[in-house]
Short mmCIF file of C-alpha atoms and ligand atoms in Angstrom, two decimals:
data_model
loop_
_atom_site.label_atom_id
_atom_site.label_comp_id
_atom_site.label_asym_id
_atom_site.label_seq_id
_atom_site.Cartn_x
_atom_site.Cartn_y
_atom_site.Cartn_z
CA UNK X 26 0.00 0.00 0.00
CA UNK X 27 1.13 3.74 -1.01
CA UNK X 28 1.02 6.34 2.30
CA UNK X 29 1.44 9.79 2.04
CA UNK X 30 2.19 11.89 5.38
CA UNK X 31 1.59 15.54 5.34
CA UNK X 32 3.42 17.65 7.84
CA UNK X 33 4.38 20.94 8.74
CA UNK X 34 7.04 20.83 11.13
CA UNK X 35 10.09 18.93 12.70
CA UNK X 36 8.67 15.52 11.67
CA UNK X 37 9.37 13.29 14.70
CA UNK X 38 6.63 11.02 13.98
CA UNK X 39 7.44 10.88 10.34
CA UNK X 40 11.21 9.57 11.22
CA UNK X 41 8.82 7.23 13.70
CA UNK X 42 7.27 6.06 10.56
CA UNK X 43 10.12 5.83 8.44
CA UNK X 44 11.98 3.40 10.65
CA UNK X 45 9.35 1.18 10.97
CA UNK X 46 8.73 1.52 7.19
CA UNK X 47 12.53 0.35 6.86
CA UNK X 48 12.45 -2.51 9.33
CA UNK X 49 9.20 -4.00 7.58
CA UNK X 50 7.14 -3.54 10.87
CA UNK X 51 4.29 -1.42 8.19
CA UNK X 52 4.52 -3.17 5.21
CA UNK X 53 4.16 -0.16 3.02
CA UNK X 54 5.88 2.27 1.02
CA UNK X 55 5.48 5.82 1.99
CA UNK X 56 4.95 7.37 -1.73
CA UNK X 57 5.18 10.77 -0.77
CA UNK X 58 6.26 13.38 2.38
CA UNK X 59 4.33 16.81 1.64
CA UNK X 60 4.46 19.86 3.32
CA UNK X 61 3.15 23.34 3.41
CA UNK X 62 6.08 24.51 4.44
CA UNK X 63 9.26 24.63 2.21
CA UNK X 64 11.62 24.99 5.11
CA UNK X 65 9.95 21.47 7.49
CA UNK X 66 12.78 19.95 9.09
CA UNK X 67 10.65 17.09 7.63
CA UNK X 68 11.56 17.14 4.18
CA UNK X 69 15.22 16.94 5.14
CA UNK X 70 14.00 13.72 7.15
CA UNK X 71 12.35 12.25 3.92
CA UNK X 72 14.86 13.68 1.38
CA UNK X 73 17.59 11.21 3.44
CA UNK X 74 15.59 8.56 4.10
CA UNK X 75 15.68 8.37 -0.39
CA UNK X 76 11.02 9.41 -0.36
CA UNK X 77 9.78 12.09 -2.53
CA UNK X 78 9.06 15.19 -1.16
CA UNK X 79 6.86 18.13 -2.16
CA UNK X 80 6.28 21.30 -0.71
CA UNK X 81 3.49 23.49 -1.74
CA UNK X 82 2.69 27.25 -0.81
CA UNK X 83 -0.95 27.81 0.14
CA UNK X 84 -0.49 31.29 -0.70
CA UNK X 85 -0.35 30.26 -4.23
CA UNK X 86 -4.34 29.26 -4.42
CA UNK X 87 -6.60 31.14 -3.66
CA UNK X 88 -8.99 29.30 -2.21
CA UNK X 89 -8.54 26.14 0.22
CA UNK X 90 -9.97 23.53 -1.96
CA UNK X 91 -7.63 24.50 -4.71
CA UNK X 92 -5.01 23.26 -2.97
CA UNK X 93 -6.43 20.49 -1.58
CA UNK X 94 -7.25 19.95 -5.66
CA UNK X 95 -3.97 20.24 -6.49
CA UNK X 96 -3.12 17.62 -2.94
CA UNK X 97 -5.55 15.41 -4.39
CA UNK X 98 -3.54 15.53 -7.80
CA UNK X 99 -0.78 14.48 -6.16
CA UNK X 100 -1.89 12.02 -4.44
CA UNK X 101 -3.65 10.18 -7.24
CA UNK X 102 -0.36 10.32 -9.01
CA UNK X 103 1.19 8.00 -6.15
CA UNK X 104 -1.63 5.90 -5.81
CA UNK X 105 -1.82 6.55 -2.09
CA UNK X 106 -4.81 4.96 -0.24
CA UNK X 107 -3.67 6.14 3.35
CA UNK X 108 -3.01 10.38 4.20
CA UNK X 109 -0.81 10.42 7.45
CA UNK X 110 -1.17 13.86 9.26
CA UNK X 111 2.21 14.23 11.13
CA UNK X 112 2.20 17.55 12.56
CA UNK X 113 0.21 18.93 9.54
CA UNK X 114 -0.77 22.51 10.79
CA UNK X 115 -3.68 23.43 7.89
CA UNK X 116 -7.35 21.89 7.91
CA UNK X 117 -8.18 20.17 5.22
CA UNK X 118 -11.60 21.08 3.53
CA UNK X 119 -14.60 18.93 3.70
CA UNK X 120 -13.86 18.47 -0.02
CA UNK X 121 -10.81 16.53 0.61
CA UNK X 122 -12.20 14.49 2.99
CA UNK X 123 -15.08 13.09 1.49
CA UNK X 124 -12.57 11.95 -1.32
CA UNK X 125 -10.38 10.15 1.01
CA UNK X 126 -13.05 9.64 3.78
CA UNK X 127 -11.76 7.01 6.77
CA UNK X 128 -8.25 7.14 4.73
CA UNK X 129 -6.93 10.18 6.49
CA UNK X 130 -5.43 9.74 10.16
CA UNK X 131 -4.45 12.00 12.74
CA UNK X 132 -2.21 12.16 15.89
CA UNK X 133 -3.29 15.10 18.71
CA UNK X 134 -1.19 14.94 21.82
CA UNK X 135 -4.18 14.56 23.98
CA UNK X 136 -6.82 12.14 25.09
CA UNK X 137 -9.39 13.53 23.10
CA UNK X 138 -12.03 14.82 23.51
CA UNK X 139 -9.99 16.45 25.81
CA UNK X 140 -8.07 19.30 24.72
CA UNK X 141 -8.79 19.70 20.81
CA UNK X 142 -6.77 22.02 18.93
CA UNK X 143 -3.18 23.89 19.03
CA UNK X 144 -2.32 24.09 22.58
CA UNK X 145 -3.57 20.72 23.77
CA UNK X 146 -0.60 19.87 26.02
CA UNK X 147 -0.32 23.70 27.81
CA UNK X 148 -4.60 23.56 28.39
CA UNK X 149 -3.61 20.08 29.79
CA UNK X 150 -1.29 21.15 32.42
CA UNK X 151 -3.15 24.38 32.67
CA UNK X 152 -6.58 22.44 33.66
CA UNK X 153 -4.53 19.71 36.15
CA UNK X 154 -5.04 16.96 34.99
CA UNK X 155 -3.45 13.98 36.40
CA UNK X 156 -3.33 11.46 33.08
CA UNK X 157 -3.15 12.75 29.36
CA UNK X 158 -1.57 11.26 25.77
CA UNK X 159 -1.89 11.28 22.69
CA UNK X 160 -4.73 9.96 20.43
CA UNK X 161 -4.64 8.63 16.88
CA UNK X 162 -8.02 9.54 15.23
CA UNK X 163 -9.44 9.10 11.82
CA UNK X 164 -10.21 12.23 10.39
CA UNK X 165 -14.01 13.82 9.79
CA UNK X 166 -15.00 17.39 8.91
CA UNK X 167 -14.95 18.49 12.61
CA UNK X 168 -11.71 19.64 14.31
CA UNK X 169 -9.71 16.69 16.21
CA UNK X 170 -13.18 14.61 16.32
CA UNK X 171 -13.06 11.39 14.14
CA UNK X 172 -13.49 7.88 15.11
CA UNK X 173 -10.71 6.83 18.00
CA UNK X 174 -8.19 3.97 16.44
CA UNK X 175 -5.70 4.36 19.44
CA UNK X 176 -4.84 6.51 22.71
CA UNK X 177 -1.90 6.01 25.68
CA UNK X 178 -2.21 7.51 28.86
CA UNK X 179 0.87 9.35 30.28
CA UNK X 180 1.21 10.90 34.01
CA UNK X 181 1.26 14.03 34.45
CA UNK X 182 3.61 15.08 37.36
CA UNK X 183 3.01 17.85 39.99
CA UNK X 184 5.78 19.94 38.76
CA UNK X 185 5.90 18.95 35.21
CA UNK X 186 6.77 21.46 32.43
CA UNK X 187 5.12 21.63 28.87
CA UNK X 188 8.55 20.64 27.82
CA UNK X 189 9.03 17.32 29.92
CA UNK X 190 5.32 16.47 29.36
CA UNK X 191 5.43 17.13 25.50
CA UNK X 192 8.99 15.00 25.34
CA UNK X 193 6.61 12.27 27.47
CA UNK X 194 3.44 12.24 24.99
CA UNK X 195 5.54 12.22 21.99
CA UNK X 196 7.62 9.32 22.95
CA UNK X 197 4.12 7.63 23.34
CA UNK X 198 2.94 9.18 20.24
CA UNK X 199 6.20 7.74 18.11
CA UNK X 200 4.90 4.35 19.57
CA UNK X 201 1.21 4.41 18.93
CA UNK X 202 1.49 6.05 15.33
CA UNK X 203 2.88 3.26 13.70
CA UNK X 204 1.52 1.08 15.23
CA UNK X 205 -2.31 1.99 13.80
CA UNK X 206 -0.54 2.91 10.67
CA UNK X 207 0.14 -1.25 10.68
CA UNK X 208 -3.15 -2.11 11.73
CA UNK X 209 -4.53 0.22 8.62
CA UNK X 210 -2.19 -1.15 6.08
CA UNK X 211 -2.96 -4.90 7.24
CA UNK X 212 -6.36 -4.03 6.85
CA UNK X 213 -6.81 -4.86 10.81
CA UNK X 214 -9.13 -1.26 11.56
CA UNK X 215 -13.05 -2.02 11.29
CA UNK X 216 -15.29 0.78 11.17
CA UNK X 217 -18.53 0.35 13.62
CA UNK X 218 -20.30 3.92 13.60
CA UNK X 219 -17.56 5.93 15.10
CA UNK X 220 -16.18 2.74 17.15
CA UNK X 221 -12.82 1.49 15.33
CA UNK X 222 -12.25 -2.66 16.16
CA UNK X 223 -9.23 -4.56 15.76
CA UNK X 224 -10.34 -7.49 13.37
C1 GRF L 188 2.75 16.11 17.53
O1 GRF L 188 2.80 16.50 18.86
C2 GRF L 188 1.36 15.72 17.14
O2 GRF L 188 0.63 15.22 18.21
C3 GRF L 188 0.77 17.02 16.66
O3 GRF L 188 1.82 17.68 16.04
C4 GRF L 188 3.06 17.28 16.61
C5 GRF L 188 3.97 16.90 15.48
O4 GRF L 188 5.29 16.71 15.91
N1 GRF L 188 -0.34 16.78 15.76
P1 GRF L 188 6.38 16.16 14.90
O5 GRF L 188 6.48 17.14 13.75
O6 GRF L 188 5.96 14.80 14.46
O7 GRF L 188 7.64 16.14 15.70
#
């Protein structure tokens, strides 16, 4: 099976992926590392681990489903049936995901649906809670909302920082991520309303 993974940023969970790509634990190809953002430490991650790469620049389309046309494009090309978002910082319109509906996953470093959105491990240490983790999610048109395929709890400490906890989750999150990304590609993820079973 072709994946893609889209990402924005440093692209931990990409290098995550791309070991377990190389040691056969996903058997998959990843067809295709795109980013929004020409500079991603991520592409440098992809470019020497020998996958394609593409950066495209929103500001080039006007509107957001032109460039999720012009993803699409793209993605047809490869023949990918599985979008990763690793640290992918743009929505993607409702257009795109219809097209690739129950084909696009997510990781969010919390336990949703606890603390959706951009600053889910600060609201976490803000509120006190005593467990969080990441979540791997399928995505739908709502923000950080789709069907649950896997979560790990982490402590949270009384003194913790948002550095030591976010080291924590994404240790858990470079575990998890693969992981379902295995279960997907072995065809292992059933769909029951918005339960997800191992079968
Ligand atoms: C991770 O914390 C993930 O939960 C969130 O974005 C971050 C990406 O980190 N969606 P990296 O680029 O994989 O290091």
């Amino acid at each position: 099976m072709n994946i893609a993974v889209l990402c924005s940023g440093s692209g931990t969970n990409l290098q995550a992926i791309i070991d377990n790509v190389k040691s056969g634990h996903i058997p998959a190809k990843i067809a295709l590392v795109l980013s929004d953002n020409k500079n991603a430490f991520a592409l440098k991650r992809a470019k020497k681990a020998g996958i394609e790469t593409l950066a495209l620049n929103p500001e080039g389309y006007n509107a957001r489903e032109d460039f999720d046309k012009e993803l699409i494009k793209n993605l047809k090309k490869r023949n990918v049936e599985l979008i990763v978002l690793a640290g992918f910082m743009r929505l993607l319109s409702p257009y795109f995901i219809k097209k690739y509906k129950n084909k696009i996953m997510n990781i969010h470093p919390a336990l949703l649906p606890s603390f959706k959105g951009t600053r889910a491990i600060k609201d976490a240490l803000q509120y006190g809670v005593k467990v969080t983790g990441p979540t791997v999610h399928f995505v739908d048109e709502h923000l950080d909302h789709g069907p649950i395929i896997a979560q790990k709890c982490v402590e949270v400490s009384d003194n913790d920082t948002e550095e030591a906890l976010l080291g924590r989750v994404h240790k858990e999150e470079h575990n998890i991520y693969p992981e379902a990304i295995k279960l997907f590609v072995e065809g292992k993820l059933k769909l029951k309303g918005r339960k997800v079973v191992r079968g």
